[in-house]
Amino acid sequence: MRLLSFLTRACLISILLNLYLLPVSGALFSDQEKSSDNFFRTTNLDLGFNSVQTGFEPALLMPDKESSRSALINQIGALPFIYSQKYQFDSGDETLCQNLHLEVLLKYYDLHGILQITNKYSGSLVDFSINTNGLDGDLSFPTADYYPNPDYGLAQHWFEYQVSLPDDPNPNLGNLSCNFSYVAKAWMQQHSYGQAFWDEEILANSVSTGSWAKVTGMKFNDLDGNGDKDEAEPGLEGWNIFAAQEVEELSVPADDNTGIDSEVLENGATYLVRVTGTYQADTDLTADAKYSVRNPDTNWTDTVNGLESYGYELLDLQIDGASPDWGPYASDHEYWTSLVGTGASVNFKIYDILYTNNTGNLNVTIFKVVSSDITDTDGLYELDLSNVDGEIVVAEENQTGWQQTMPSSKYYVFPGPDLYEDIDFGNHKIPAGPEFTKIVINEVYYDVANTTHCDEASSEWIELYNPNNFAVNIKNWSLSDNAGSVTITGNPEIPAYGFALLSHDNGTWIHCFSDNGAVIVQLAGAAAWLNNDGDQLTLRNSDDQIVDFVAWEQGSCDGGTCSNNFPHLYPDWTLAVAEGHSIARSPLGFDTDSPSDWIELATPNPGTNPHSHISVSVDQEDSYLLIGFSNAWGFDELDYAISYHHLYSNEPVEETIKGKAYKPLNQNQLILDPIFLGTCSDELLTCVAHTGIGTVSIDLLYKDGDTSIGTSTITFPWQEK
């Protein structure tokens, strides 16, 4: 008994001593570590969980791809164990995690070196867990028939984790990241987790998605302007391409001077603005966002014919009181521009000096930009549509001097985010200069006085004036009268505020008059062509647009010799001069397309004009007289007197309206307030327009301070409304 007792005490002491001598480690009963800093080692139960890969590959997960990562479960300690694995969400977009599919493969090589693969899990990433009940014999150490090789060691299990998106994933899952961990738990055989010896390791992961909701394409130089992308046509660098969603529609009334305000536009956000439609500005004038045309003319211009002195912004659709660059004329009357929100609303208003006569409206649609890109050196762009819902508009930003040719609608509309490829934009370079340039026929010498050097057959001439502040090339322009049409050849350019003199024989007429430094253009064709007894002259640009017109002595006849059977074509144009005299505009460049613009000069003035450099425009809207001045430098005060007769109780009454206007001396433009030809009450509550008005005489006095620098008188034919 003593011996047995001694042996028993010795065994207990030995067991306690052995336990005492074991290395101190958390794995004695537990060892909870991360794979990135697994420094604990024991001779008992120690689990390792690591990967030689830094993350899932490929780095960006796409719908038709899968990303994978391999990892090793290691038996580091001496004790056998069973282990499980499960998913743990860490950070990022949880919705993406919930949409990912996971395949977990246990891989090893058999005795013949053939790779064996066992699928341990197939399902949603967030539901991933294996062997939580400890019944899977494959997930335990030591391992039987598990042969080491370069992929894994003797005490290692080799796993591959494959994640993928649904077959038809929501594009909103693009450009997101799901950060999660695989948690591996190990415990002693014949025990459960948390009892006796156990260990826990964590392998951190991140899965990121690329974008499969995008628009890609090319901005190209449409050299031939045909609206198709040809192989030889290069890309255009530095163009903004936008994807945007509609946020608001507005109808801007043409007859309201206050305009209409948008909703508040987000500060710093970019918006696209599309404007469509036309409206009536008085009965014979139609306008869109930038251009206008008078009936029966067919030339849409940036300036109103006859009202050029009111500037390029007249009748524009303005944003917060300024006219954006709506781009070149569009026959469908649709224009685009962009703006940046400031945290406030913006105002849309049609600018007109007499808006009460307007009818109709322009339609404005505002789109908020959700993605944008600038084309690269090859003209390529890419727009990301991730996290975008609903209909999308893709459009380009206009650039001055270019005409968009593709697409014909100017923009693309897509029902929602998806992958859209080869969405191309084409633009054609517009020749230098404005889209429509005003040049006037300023003087015509059609009835030549025969002298030693000058005769009817060779000495007629026509003077053109350029009222613009830029030079205008008139190559391929044409002049036509009753005898035919002549095209201007060579490369003649009229300087800003300069003159050109056109004749069939410059070597002859130049002996009769000085050219005063004007551009000289010799016309090919018949010698004598401007009929003395009535003719008309039309100037057309290279696009065959009518730029200006004048007629004298009622124009040519419709048929043979003028008679009741063959009447004159332009009976209102009664201009007639004596032989050796010319017809000339007064003042210089003054153009209302009526005979009253013209006077007779006893001494022709080719290449100059003695009246004034100031261009004046006069027009009528209902009972209002509209007067504007351009090229108006040199005076700071204008005195005017408007004289006319009207009928009151069938008796003629003479009226005179006097006024003054002021501007800086070097300011080139002056616009008078509309002048009402009628009688108003003192409070202006009731106004009655005068009737029976024939011709209105406008006397103008230009002053520099107290010094008078010139006068002019204009007669304007009033039309009863």
CSV table of N, CA, C and O in Angstrom, one decimal, residues 108-177:
chain,number,residue,atom,x,y,z
A,108,TYR,N,-6.4,19.2,-53.3
A,108,TYR,CA,-5.2,18.4,-52.9
A,108,TYR,C,-4.9,17.5,-54.1
A,108,TYR,O,-5.7,17.3,-55.0
A,109,TYR,N,-3.6,17.0,-54.0
A,109,TYR,CA,-3.1,16.1,-55.1
A,109,TYR,C,-3.1,14.6,-54.5
A,109,TYR,O,-2.7,14.4,-53.3
A,110,ASP,N,-3.6,13.7,-55.3
A,110,ASP,CA,-3.6,12.3,-54.8
A,110,ASP,C,-2.2,11.6,-55.1
A,110,ASP,O,-1.3,12.3,-55.5
A,111,LEU,N,-2.1,10.3,-54.8
A,111,LEU,CA,-0.8,9.6,-54.9
A,111,LEU,C,-0.3,9.6,-56.4
A,111,LEU,O,0.9,9.5,-56.6
A,112,HIS,N,-1.2,9.8,-57.3
A,112,HIS,CA,-0.8,9.9,-58.7
A,112,HIS,C,-0.5,11.3,-59.2
A,112,HIS,O,-0.3,11.5,-60.4
A,113,GLY,N,-0.5,12.2,-58.3
A,113,GLY,CA,-0.3,13.6,-58.7
A,113,GLY,C,-1.4,14.3,-59.4
A,113,GLY,O,-1.2,15.3,-60.0
A,114,ILE,N,-2.6,13.7,-59.3
A,114,ILE,CA,-3.8,14.3,-59.9
A,114,ILE,C,-4.5,15.2,-58.9
A,114,ILE,O,-4.8,14.8,-57.8
A,115,LEU,N,-4.8,16.4,-59.4
A,115,LEU,CA,-5.5,17.3,-58.5
A,115,LEU,C,-6.9,16.9,-58.2
A,115,LEU,O,-7.7,16.6,-59.1
A,116,GLN,N,-7.3,16.9,-57.0
A,116,GLN,CA,-8.6,16.5,-56.5
A,116,GLN,C,-9.2,17.8,-55.9
A,116,GLN,O,-8.6,18.5,-55.2
A,117,ILE,N,-10.5,18.0,-56.3
A,117,ILE,CA,-11.2,19.3,-55.9
A,117,ILE,C,-12.5,18.8,-55.2
A,117,ILE,O,-13.3,18.1,-55.9
A,118,THR,N,-12.7,19.3,-54.0
A,118,THR,CA,-14.0,19.0,-53.3
A,118,THR,C,-14.7,20.3,-53.0
A,118,THR,O,-14.1,21.2,-52.4
A,119,ASN,N,-15.9,20.5,-53.5
A,119,ASN,CA,-16.7,21.7,-53.3
A,119,ASN,C,-17.2,21.6,-51.8
A,119,ASN,O,-18.1,20.8,-51.5
A,120,LYS,N,-16.8,22.5,-51.0
A,120,LYS,CA,-17.2,22.5,-49.6
A,120,LYS,C,-18.4,23.5,-49.4
A,120,LYS,O,-19.0,23.4,-48.3
A,121,TYR,N,-18.5,24.5,-50.3
A,121,TYR,CA,-19.7,25.4,-50.1
A,121,TYR,C,-20.0,26.1,-51.4
A,121,TYR,O,-19.1,26.4,-52.2
A,122,SER,N,-21.3,26.3,-51.7
A,122,SER,CA,-21.8,27.0,-52.8
A,122,SER,C,-23.0,27.8,-52.4
A,122,SER,O,-24.1,27.1,-52.1
A,123,GLY,N,-23.0,29.1,-52.4
A,123,GLY,CA,-24.1,29.8,-52.0
A,123,GLY,C,-23.7,31.3,-51.8
A,123,GLY,O,-22.7,31.8,-52.2
A,124,SER,N,-24.6,32.0,-51.1
A,124,SER,CA,-24.4,33.4,-50.8
A,124,SER,C,-23.2,33.6,-49.9
A,124,SER,O,-23.0,32.8,-49.0
A,125,LEU,N,-22.4,34.7,-50.2
A,125,LEU,CA,-21.2,34.9,-49.4
A,125,LEU,C,-21.6,35.1,-47.9
A,125,LEU,O,-21.0,34.6,-47.0
A,126,VAL,N,-22.7,35.9,-47.7
A,126,VAL,CA,-23.0,36.2,-46.3
A,126,VAL,C,-23.6,35.0,-45.5
A,126,VAL,O,-23.6,35.1,-44.3
A,127,ASP,N,-24.0,34.0,-46.2
A,127,ASP,CA,-24.4,32.8,-45.5
A,127,ASP,C,-23.3,31.7,-45.3
A,127,ASP,O,-23.6,30.6,-44.8
A,128,PHE,N,-22.1,32.1,-45.7
A,128,PHE,CA,-21.1,31.1,-45.7
A,128,PHE,C,-20.7,30.6,-44.3
A,128,PHE,O,-20.4,31.4,-43.4
A,129,SER,N,-20.8,29.3,-44.1
A,129,SER,CA,-20.2,28.6,-43.0
A,129,SER,C,-20.1,27.1,-43.3
A,129,SER,O,-20.9,26.5,-44.1
A,130,ILE,N,-19.0,26.5,-42.8
A,130,ILE,CA,-18.8,25.1,-43.1
A,130,ILE,C,-18.3,24.4,-41.8
A,130,ILE,O,-17.6,25.0,-41.0
A,131,ASN,N,-18.8,23.2,-41.6
A,131,ASN,CA,-18.4,22.3,-40.5
A,131,ASN,C,-18.6,22.9,-39.1
A,131,ASN,O,-17.8,22.7,-38.2
A,132,THR,N,-19.6,23.7,-38.9
A,132,THR,CA,-19.9,24.2,-37.6
A,132,THR,C,-20.3,23.1,-36.6
A,132,THR,O,-20.2,23.2,-35.4
A,133,ASN,N,-20.8,21.9,-37.2
A,133,ASN,CA,-21.1,20.8,-36.3
A,133,ASN,C,-20.0,19.8,-36.1
A,133,ASN,O,-20.1,18.9,-35.4
A,134,GLY,N,-18.8,20.1,-36.8
A,134,GLY,CA,-17.7,19.3,-36.6
A,134,GLY,C,-17.7,17.9,-37.2
A,134,GLY,O,-16.9,17.0,-36.8
A,135,LEU,N,-18.7,17.6,-38.1
A,135,LEU,CA,-18.8,16.3,-38.6
A,135,LEU,C,-18.1,16.0,-39.9
A,135,LEU,O,-18.2,14.9,-40.4
A,136,ASP,N,-17.5,17.0,-40.5
A,136,ASP,CA,-16.8,16.9,-41.8
A,136,ASP,C,-15.4,16.4,-41.5
A,136,ASP,O,-14.6,17.1,-41.0
A,137,GLY,N,-15.2,15.1,-41.9
A,137,GLY,CA,-13.9,14.5,-41.6
A,137,GLY,C,-12.8,15.1,-42.4
A,137,GLY,O,-11.6,14.9,-42.0
A,138,ASP,N,-13.1,15.8,-43.5
A,138,ASP,CA,-12.0,16.4,-44.3
A,138,ASP,C,-11.4,17.6,-43.6
A,138,ASP,O,-10.2,18.0,-43.8
A,139,LEU,N,-12.2,18.2,-42.7
A,139,LEU,CA,-11.7,19.5,-42.0
A,139,LEU,C,-11.2,19.2,-40.6
A,139,LEU,O,-11.7,19.6,-39.6
A,140,SER,N,-10.1,18.4,-40.6
A,140,SER,CA,-9.5,18.0,-39.3
A,140,SER,C,-8.0,17.7,-39.5
A,140,SER,O,-7.6,17.4,-40.7
A,141,PHE,N,-7.3,17.8,-38.5
A,141,PHE,CA,-5.9,17.4,-38.5
A,141,PHE,C,-5.6,16.4,-37.4
A,141,PHE,O,-6.2,16.5,-36.3
A,142,PRO,N,-4.7,15.4,-37.6
A,142,PRO,CA,-3.8,15.2,-38.7
A,142,PRO,C,-4.6,14.7,-39.9
A,142,PRO,O,-5.7,14.2,-39.8
A,143,THR,N,-4.0,14.9,-41.1
A,143,THR,CA,-4.7,14.6,-42.4
A,143,THR,C,-4.1,13.3,-43.0
A,143,THR,O,-2.9,13.2,-43.1
A,144,ALA,N,-5.0,12.4,-43.4
A,144,ALA,CA,-4.5,11.2,-44.1
A,144,ALA,C,-4.5,11.4,-45.6
A,144,ALA,O,-5.3,12.0,-46.1
A,145,ASP,N,-3.5,10.8,-46.2
A,145,ASP,CA,-3.4,10.8,-47.7
A,145,ASP,C,-3.4,12.2,-48.2
A,145,ASP,O,-4.0,12.4,-49.2
A,146,TYR,N,-2.8,13.1,-47.6
A,146,TYR,CA,-2.7,14.5,-48.0
A,146,TYR,C,-1.3,14.8,-48.3
A,146,TYR,O,-0.5,15.2,-47.4
A,147,TYR,N,-0.9,14.7,-49.5
A,147,TYR,CA,0.6,14.7,-49.8
A,147,TYR,C,1.1,16.1,-50.1
A,147,TYR,O,0.5,16.9,-50.9
A,148,PRO,N,2.2,16.5,-49.5
A,148,PRO,CA,2.7,17.8,-49.7
A,148,PRO,C,3.3,18.0,-51.1
A,148,PRO,O,3.7,17.1,-51.8
A,149,ASN,N,3.2,19.3,-51.6
A,149,ASN,CA,3.7,19.7,-52.9
A,149,ASN,C,3.9,21.2,-52.8
A,149,ASN,O,3.8,21.8,-51.8
A,150,PRO,N,4.3,21.8,-53.9
A,150,PRO,CA,4.6,23.3,-53.9
A,150,PRO,C,3.4,24.1,-53.5
A,150,PRO,O,3.6,25.3,-53.1
A,151,ASP,N,2.2,23.6,-53.6
A,151,ASP,CA,1.0,24.4,-53.2
A,151,ASP,C,0.7,24.4,-51.8
A,151,ASP,O,0.1,25.3,-51.2
A,152,TYR,N,1.0,23.3,-51.1
A,152,TYR,CA,0.7,23.2,-49.7
A,152,TYR,C,1.6,22.2,-49.0
A,152,TYR,O,2.3,21.4,-49.7
A,153,GLY,N,1.7,22.2,-47.7
A,153,GLY,CA,2.6,21.4,-46.9
A,153,GLY,C,1.8,20.2,-46.3
A,153,GLY,O,0.6,20.1,-46.4
A,154,LEU,N,2.6,19.4,-45.5
A,154,LEU,CA,2.0,18.2,-44.9
A,154,LEU,C,0.9,18.5,-43.9
A,154,LEU,O,-0.1,17.8,-43.8
A,155,ALA,N,1.1,19.6,-43.1
A,155,ALA,CA,0.1,19.9,-42.1
A,155,ALA,C,-0.6,21.2,-42.5
A,155,ALA,O,-0.8,22.1,-41.8
A,156,GLN,N,-1.1,21.2,-43.8
A,156,GLN,CA,-1.8,22.4,-44.3
A,156,GLN,C,-2.9,21.9,-45.2
A,156,GLN,O,-2.8,20.9,-45.9
A,157,HIS,N,-4.0,22.6,-45.2
A,157,HIS,CA,-5.2,22.4,-46.1
A,157,HIS,C,-5.3,23.6,-47.0
A,157,HIS,O,-5.2,24.8,-46.6
A,158,TRP,N,-5.4,23.3,-48.3
A,158,TRP,CA,-5.4,24.3,-49.4
A,158,TRP,C,-6.8,24.6,-49.8
A,158,TRP,O,-7.6,23.7,-50.3
A,159,PHE,N,-7.3,25.8,-49.6
A,159,PHE,CA,-8.6,26.3,-50.0
A,159,PHE,C,-8.5,27.3,-51.1
A,159,PHE,O,-7.6,28.2,-51.1
A,160,GLU,N,-9.5,27.3,-52.0
A,160,GLU,CA,-9.7,28.4,-52.9
A,160,GLU,C,-11.1,28.9,-52.8
A,160,GLU,O,-12.1,28.2,-52.7
A,161,TYR,N,-11.2,30.3,-52.7
A,161,TYR,CA,-12.5,30.9,-52.5
A,161,TYR,C,-12.8,31.7,-53.8
A,161,TYR,O,-12.0,32.6,-54.2
A,162,GLN,N,-13.9,31.5,-54.4
A,162,GLN,CA,-14.3,32.1,-55.6
A,162,GLN,C,-15.6,32.9,-55.4
A,162,GLN,O,-16.6,32.4,-55.0
A,163,VAL,N,-15.5,34.2,-55.7
A,163,VAL,CA,-16.7,35.1,-55.6
A,163,VAL,C,-17.1,35.5,-57.0
A,163,VAL,O,-16.3,35.8,-57.9
A,164,SER,N,-18.4,35.7,-57.1
A,164,SER,CA,-19.0,36.1,-58.4
A,164,SER,C,-20.3,36.9,-58.2
A,164,SER,O,-20.9,36.8,-57.1
A,165,LEU,N,-20.6,37.7,-59.2
A,165,LEU,CA,-21.9,38.5,-59.2
A,165,LEU,C,-23.0,37.6,-59.7
A,165,LEU,O,-22.8,36.6,-60.4
A,166,PRO,N,-24.3,38.0,-59.5
A,166,PRO,CA,-25.4,37.3,-60.2
A,166,PRO,C,-25.2,37.4,-61.7
A,166,PRO,O,-24.5,38.3,-62.2
A,167,ASP,N,-25.9,36.6,-62.4
A,167,ASP,CA,-25.8,36.6,-63.9
A,167,ASP,C,-26.2,37.9,-64.5
A,167,ASP,O,-25.7,38.3,-65.5
A,168,ASP,N,-27.2,38.6,-63.9
A,168,ASP,CA,-27.7,39.9,-64.4
A,168,ASP,C,-27.7,40.9,-63.3
A,168,ASP,O,-28.7,41.3,-62.8
A,169,PRO,N,-26.5,41.3,-62.9
A,169,PRO,CA,-26.4,42.1,-61.6
A,169,PRO,C,-26.9,43.5,-61.9
A,169,PRO,O,-26.8,44.1,-63.0
A,170,ASN,N,-27.4,44.1,-60.8
A,170,ASN,CA,-27.8,45.5,-60.9
A,170,ASN,C,-26.6,46.4,-61.1
A,170,ASN,O,-25.6,46.3,-60.4
A,171,PRO,N,-26.6,47.3,-62.1
A,171,PRO,CA,-25.4,48.2,-62.3
A,171,PRO,C,-25.1,49.0,-61.1
A,171,PRO,O,-23.9,49.5,-61.1
A,172,ASN,N,-26.0,49.2,-60.2
A,172,ASN,CA,-25.7,50.0,-59.0
A,172,ASN,C,-24.7,49.3,-58.1
A,172,ASN,O,-24.2,49.9,-57.2
A,173,LEU,N,-24.4,48.0,-58.4
A,173,LEU,CA,-23.4,47.3,-57.6
A,173,LEU,C,-22.0,47.6,-58.1
A,173,LEU,O,-21.0,47.1,-57.5
A,174,GLY,N,-21.9,48.4,-59.1
A,174,GLY,CA,-20.5,48.7,-59.7
A,174,GLY,C,-19.8,49.7,-58.8
A,174,GLY,O,-20.4,50.5,-58.1
A,175,ASN,N,-18.5,49.6,-58.9
A,175,ASN,CA,-17.6,50.6,-58.2
A,175,ASN,C,-17.8,50.6,-56.7
A,175,ASN,O,-17.8,51.7,-56.0
A,176,LEU,N,-18.1,49.4,-56.1
A,176,LEU,CA,-18.2,49.3,-54.7
A,176,LEU,C,-17.2,48.3,-54.1
A,176,LEU,O,-16.6,47.6,-54.9
A,177,SER,N,-17.1,48.3,-52.8
A,177,SER,CA,-16.2,47.4,-52.1
A,177,SER,C,-16.9,46.7,-51.0
A,177,SER,O,-17.7,47.3,-50.2
